[in-house]
Short mmCIF file of C-alpha atoms and ligand atoms in Angstrom, two decimals:
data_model
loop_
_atom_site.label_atom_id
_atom_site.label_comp_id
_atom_site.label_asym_id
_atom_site.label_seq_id
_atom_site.Cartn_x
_atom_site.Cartn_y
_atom_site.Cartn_z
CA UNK A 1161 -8.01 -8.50 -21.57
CA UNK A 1162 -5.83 -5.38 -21.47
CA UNK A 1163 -7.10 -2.02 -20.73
CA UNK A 1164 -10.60 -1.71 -19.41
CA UNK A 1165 -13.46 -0.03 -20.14
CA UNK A 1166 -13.71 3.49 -18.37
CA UNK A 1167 -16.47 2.50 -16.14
CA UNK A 1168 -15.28 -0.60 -15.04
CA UNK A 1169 -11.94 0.52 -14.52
CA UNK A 1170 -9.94 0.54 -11.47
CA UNK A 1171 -8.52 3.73 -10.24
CA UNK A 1172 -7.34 3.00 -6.97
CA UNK A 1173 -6.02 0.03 -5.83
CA UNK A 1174 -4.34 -1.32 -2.44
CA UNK A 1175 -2.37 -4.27 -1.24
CA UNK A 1176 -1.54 -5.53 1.92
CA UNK A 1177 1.67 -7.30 1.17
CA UNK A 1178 1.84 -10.15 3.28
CA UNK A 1179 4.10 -13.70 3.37
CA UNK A 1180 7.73 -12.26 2.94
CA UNK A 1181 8.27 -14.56 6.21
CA UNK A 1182 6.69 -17.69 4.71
CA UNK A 1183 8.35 -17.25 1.00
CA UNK A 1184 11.84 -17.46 3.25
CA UNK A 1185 11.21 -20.10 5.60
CA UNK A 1186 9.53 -22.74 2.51
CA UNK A 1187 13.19 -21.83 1.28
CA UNK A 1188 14.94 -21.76 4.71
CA UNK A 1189 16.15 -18.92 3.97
CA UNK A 1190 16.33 -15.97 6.96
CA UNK A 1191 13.12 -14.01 7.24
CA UNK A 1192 15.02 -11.10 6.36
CA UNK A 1193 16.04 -12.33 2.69
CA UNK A 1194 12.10 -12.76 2.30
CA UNK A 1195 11.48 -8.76 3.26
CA UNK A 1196 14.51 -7.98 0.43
CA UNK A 1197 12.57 -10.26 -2.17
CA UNK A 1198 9.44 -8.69 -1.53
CA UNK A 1199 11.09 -4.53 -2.16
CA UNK A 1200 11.80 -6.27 -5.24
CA UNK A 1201 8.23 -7.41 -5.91
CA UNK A 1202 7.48 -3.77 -5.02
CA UNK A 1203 10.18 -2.24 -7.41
CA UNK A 1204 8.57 -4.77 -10.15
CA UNK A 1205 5.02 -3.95 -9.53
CA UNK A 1206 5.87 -0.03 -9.77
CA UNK A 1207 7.75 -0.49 -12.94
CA UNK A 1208 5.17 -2.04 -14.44
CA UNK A 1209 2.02 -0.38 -13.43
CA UNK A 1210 2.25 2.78 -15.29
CA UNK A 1211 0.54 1.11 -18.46
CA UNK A 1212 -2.31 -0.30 -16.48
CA UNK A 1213 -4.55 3.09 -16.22
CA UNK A 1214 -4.65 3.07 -12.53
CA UNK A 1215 -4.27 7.00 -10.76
CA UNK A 1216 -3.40 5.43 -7.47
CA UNK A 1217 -1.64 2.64 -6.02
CA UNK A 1218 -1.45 2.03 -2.39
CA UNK A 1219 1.02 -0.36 -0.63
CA UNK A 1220 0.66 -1.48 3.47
CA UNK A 1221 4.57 -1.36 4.00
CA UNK A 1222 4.84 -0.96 8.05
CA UNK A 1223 2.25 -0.53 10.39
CA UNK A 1224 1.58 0.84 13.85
CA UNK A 1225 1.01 -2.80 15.24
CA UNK A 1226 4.84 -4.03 13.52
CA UNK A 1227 6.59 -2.57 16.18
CA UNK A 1228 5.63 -5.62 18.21
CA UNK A 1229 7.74 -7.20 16.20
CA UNK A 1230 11.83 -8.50 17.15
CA UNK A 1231 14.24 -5.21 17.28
CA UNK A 1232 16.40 -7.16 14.35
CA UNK A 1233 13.14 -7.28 12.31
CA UNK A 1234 12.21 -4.06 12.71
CA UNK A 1235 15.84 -2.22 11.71
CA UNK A 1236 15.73 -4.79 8.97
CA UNK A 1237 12.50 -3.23 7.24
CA UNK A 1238 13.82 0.21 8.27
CA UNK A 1239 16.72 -0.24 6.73
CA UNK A 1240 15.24 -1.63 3.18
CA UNK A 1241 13.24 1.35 3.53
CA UNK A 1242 16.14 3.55 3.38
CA UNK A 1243 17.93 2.08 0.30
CA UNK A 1244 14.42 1.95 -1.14
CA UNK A 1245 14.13 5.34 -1.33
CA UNK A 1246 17.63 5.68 -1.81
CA UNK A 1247 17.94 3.95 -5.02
CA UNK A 1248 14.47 4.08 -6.50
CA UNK A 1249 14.06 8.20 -5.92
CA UNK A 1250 15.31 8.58 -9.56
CA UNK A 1251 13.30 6.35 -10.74
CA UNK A 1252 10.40 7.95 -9.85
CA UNK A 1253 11.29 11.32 -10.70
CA UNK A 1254 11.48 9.92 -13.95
CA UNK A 1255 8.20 7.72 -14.51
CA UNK A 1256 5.99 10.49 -13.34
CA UNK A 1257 5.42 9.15 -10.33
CA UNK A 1258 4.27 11.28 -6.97
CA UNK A 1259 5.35 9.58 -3.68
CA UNK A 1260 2.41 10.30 -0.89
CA UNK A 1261 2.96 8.83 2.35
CA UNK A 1262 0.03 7.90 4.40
CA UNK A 1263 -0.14 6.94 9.01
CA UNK A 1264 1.91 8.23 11.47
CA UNK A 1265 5.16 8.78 9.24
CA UNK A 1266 6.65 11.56 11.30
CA UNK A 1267 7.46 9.08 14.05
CA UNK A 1268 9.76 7.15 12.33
CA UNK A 1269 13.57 7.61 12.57
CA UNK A 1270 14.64 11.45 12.27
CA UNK A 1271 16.67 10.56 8.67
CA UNK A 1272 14.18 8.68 7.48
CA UNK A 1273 11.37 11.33 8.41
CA UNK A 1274 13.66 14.02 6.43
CA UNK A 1275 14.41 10.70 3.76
CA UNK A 1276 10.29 10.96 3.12
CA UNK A 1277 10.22 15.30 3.11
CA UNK A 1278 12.78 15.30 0.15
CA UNK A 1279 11.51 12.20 -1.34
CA UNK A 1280 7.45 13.92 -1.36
CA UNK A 1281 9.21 17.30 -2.65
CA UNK A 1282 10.61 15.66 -5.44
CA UNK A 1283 7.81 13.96 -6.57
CA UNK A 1284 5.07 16.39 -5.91
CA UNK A 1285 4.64 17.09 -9.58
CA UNK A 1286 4.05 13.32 -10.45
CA UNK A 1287 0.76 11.92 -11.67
CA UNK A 1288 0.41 9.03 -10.74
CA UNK A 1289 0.93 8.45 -6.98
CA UNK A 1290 2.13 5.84 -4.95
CA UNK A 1291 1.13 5.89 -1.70
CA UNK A 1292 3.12 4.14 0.83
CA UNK A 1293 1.28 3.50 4.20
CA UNK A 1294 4.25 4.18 7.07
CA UNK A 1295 3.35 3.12 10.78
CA UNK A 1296 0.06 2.97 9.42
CA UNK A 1297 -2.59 1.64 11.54
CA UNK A 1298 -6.57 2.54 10.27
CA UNK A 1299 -8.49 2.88 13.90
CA UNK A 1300 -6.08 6.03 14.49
CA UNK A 1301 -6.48 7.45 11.25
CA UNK A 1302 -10.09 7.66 11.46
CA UNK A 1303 -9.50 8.68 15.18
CA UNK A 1304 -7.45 11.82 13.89
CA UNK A 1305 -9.71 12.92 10.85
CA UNK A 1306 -12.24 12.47 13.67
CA UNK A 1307 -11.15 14.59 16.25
CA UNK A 1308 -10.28 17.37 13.23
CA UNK A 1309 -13.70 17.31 12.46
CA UNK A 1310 -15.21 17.76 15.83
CA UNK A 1311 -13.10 20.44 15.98
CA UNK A 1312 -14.56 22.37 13.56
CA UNK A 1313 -17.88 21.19 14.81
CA UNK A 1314 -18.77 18.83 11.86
CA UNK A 1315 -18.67 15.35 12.86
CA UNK A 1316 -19.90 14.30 9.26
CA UNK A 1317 -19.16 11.10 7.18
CA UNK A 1318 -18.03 13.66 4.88
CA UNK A 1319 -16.12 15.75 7.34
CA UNK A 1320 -14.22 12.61 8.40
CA UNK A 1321 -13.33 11.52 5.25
CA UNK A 1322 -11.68 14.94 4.10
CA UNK A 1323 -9.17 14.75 6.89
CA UNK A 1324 -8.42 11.16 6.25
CA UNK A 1325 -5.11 10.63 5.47
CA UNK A 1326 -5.92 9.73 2.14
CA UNK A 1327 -8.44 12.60 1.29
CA UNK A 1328 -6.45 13.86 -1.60
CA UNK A 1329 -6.68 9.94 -3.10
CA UNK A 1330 -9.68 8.55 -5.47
CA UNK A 1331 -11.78 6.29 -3.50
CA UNK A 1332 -10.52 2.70 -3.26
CA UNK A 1333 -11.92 0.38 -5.88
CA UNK A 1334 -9.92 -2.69 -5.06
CA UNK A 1335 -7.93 -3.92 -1.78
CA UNK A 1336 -5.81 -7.45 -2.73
CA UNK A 1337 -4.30 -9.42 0.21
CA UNK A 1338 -1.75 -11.84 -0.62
CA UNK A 1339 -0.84 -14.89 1.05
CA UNK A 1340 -4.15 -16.75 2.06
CA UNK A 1341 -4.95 -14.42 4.96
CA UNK A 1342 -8.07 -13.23 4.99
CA UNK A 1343 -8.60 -10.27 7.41
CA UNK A 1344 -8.22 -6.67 6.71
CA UNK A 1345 -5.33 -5.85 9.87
CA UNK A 1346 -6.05 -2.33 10.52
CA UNK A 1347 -5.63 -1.59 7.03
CA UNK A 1348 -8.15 1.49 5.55
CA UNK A 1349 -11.11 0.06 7.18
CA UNK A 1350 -13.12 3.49 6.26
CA UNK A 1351 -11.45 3.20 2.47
CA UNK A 1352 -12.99 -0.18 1.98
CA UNK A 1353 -16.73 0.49 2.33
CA UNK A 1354 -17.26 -0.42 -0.63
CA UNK A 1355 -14.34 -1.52 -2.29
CA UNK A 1356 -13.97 -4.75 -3.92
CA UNK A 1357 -12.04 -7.22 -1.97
CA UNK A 1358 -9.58 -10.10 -3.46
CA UNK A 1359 -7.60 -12.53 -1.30
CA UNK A 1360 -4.96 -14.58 -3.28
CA UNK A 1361 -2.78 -17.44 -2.54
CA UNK A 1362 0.08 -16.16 -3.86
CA UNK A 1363 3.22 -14.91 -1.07
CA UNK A 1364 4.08 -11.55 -1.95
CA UNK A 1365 7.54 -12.22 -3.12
CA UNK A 1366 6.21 -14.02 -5.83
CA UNK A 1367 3.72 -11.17 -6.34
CA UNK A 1368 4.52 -10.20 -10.22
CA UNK A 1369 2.83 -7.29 -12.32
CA UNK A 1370 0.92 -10.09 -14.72
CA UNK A 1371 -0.97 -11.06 -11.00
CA UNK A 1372 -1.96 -7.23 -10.28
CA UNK A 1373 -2.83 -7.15 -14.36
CA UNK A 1374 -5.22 -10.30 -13.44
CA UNK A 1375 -6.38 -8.89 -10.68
CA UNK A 1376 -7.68 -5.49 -12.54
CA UNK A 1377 -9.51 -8.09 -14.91
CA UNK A 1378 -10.89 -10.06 -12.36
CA UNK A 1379 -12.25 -6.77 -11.19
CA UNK A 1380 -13.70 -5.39 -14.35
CA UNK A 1381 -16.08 -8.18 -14.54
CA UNK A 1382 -17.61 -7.48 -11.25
CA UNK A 1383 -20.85 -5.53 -10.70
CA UNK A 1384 -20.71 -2.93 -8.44
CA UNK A 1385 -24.15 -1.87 -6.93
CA UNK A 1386 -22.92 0.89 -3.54
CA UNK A 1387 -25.82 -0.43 -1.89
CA UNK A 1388 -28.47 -0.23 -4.60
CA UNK A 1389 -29.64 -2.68 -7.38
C1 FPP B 2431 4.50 -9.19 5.40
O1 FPP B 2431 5.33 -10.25 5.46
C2 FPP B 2431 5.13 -7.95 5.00
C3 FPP B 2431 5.48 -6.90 5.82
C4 FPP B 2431 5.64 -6.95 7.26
C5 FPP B 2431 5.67 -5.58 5.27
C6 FPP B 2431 5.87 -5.51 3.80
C7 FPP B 2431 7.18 -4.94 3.57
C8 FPP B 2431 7.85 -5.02 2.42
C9 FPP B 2431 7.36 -5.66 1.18
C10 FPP B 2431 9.20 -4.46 2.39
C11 FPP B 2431 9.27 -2.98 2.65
C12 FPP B 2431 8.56 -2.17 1.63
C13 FPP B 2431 9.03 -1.04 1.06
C14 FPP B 2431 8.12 -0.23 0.20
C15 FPP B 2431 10.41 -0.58 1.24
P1 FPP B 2431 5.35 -11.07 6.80
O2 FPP B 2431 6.68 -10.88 7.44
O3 FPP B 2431 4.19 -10.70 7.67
O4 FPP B 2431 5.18 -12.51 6.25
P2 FPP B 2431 4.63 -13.78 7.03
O5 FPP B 2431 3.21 -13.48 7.40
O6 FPP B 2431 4.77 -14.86 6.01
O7 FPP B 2431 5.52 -13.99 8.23
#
């Protein structure tokens, strides 16, 4: 099956890209080899997804908890980031595509906090977005769109959700995890109320466009109710 039907079509989906560590270590290979594989499963999947008829794809690329992580770790996957957006910029330019950033992105490193401003003013007039979650952590996004709404006195579902960081997005139709895990790791927790859930095997190195394709049929055959019947 190739494209879907309108109203069983996906719009917005989101990964949380996990097992770059175990894809290196089955290969013995340093866990930083396994974090370059999987920009290339990234630079893949956004080749590739412009024919699938999605508006909006979402990747979990850092979050607020990975600092815990080893220094070495963390300049690795700061440093991918910067020849990411180094080298692929063009490319998006190009395919259409409108970079939006979503968490706490201003407090990463000064060049790659003015990396991100050009990168988001060059794509502004894309259509279809990418949206790269940056020192990203859910709780405190909700926190924030919370405390904007109590300050204009409208502590709404509603209210909330149009100062979420991804109010400008369509809502979430599908969140895949790769890699076995299945838990959700602080990962648009208020996005996912009723978004359809999928938990593969598969490590995300090894993540290729024909899985995300499989995925989008997978989740045109489900029946979504949002709570009624
Ligand atoms: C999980 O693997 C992955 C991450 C910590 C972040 C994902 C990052 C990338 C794919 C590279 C950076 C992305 C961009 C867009 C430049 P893990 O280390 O948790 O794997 P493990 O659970 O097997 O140890």
């Amino acid at each position: 099956m190739g494209k879907q039907s309108e109203a069983s079509r996906a719009r917005h989906v989101a990964i949380i890209m996990d097992g770059n560590g175990r894809w290196a270590k089955k290969r013995a290979l340093p866990r930083a080899i396994g974090h370059q594989r999987g920009v290339e499963a990234v630079r893949e999947l956004v080749r590739n997804v412009g024919g699938m008829g999605l508006d909006c794809l979402t990747l979990y690329a850092f979050s607020s908890e990975n600092w815990k992580r080893p220094d070495e770790e963390v300049d690795d996957l700061m440093n991918l980031m910067r020849k990411f957006i180094k080298s692929d910029l063009p490319e998006f330019v190009a395919n259409d595509v409108r970079l939006k950033i979503i968490g706490d992105w201003q407090g990463l490193a000064p060049d790659i906090v003015a990396m991100l401003e050009d990168a988001l003013e060059q794509t502004s007039g894309g259509s279809n977005t990418l949206a790269v979650a940056l020192n990203y952590g859910s709780q405190n996004e909700i926190a924030r769109a919370a405390a904007k709404a109590a300050a204009i006195g409208d502590v709404t579902p509603e209210a909330i959700a149009a100062h979420l960081d991804t109010a400008d997005l369509p809502p979430l139709d599908l969140l895949i995890r790769t890699s076995g895990e299945v838990r959700l790791s602080n990962f648009l927790l208020w996005q996912s109320a009723y978004a359809e859930m999928l938990f593969v095997d598969t490590l995300w190195p090894d993540f290729k466009p024909a899985h995300l394709q499989e995925a989008l049929d997978n989740f045109a055959q489900r029946e979504r109710r949002f709570g009624g019947r």
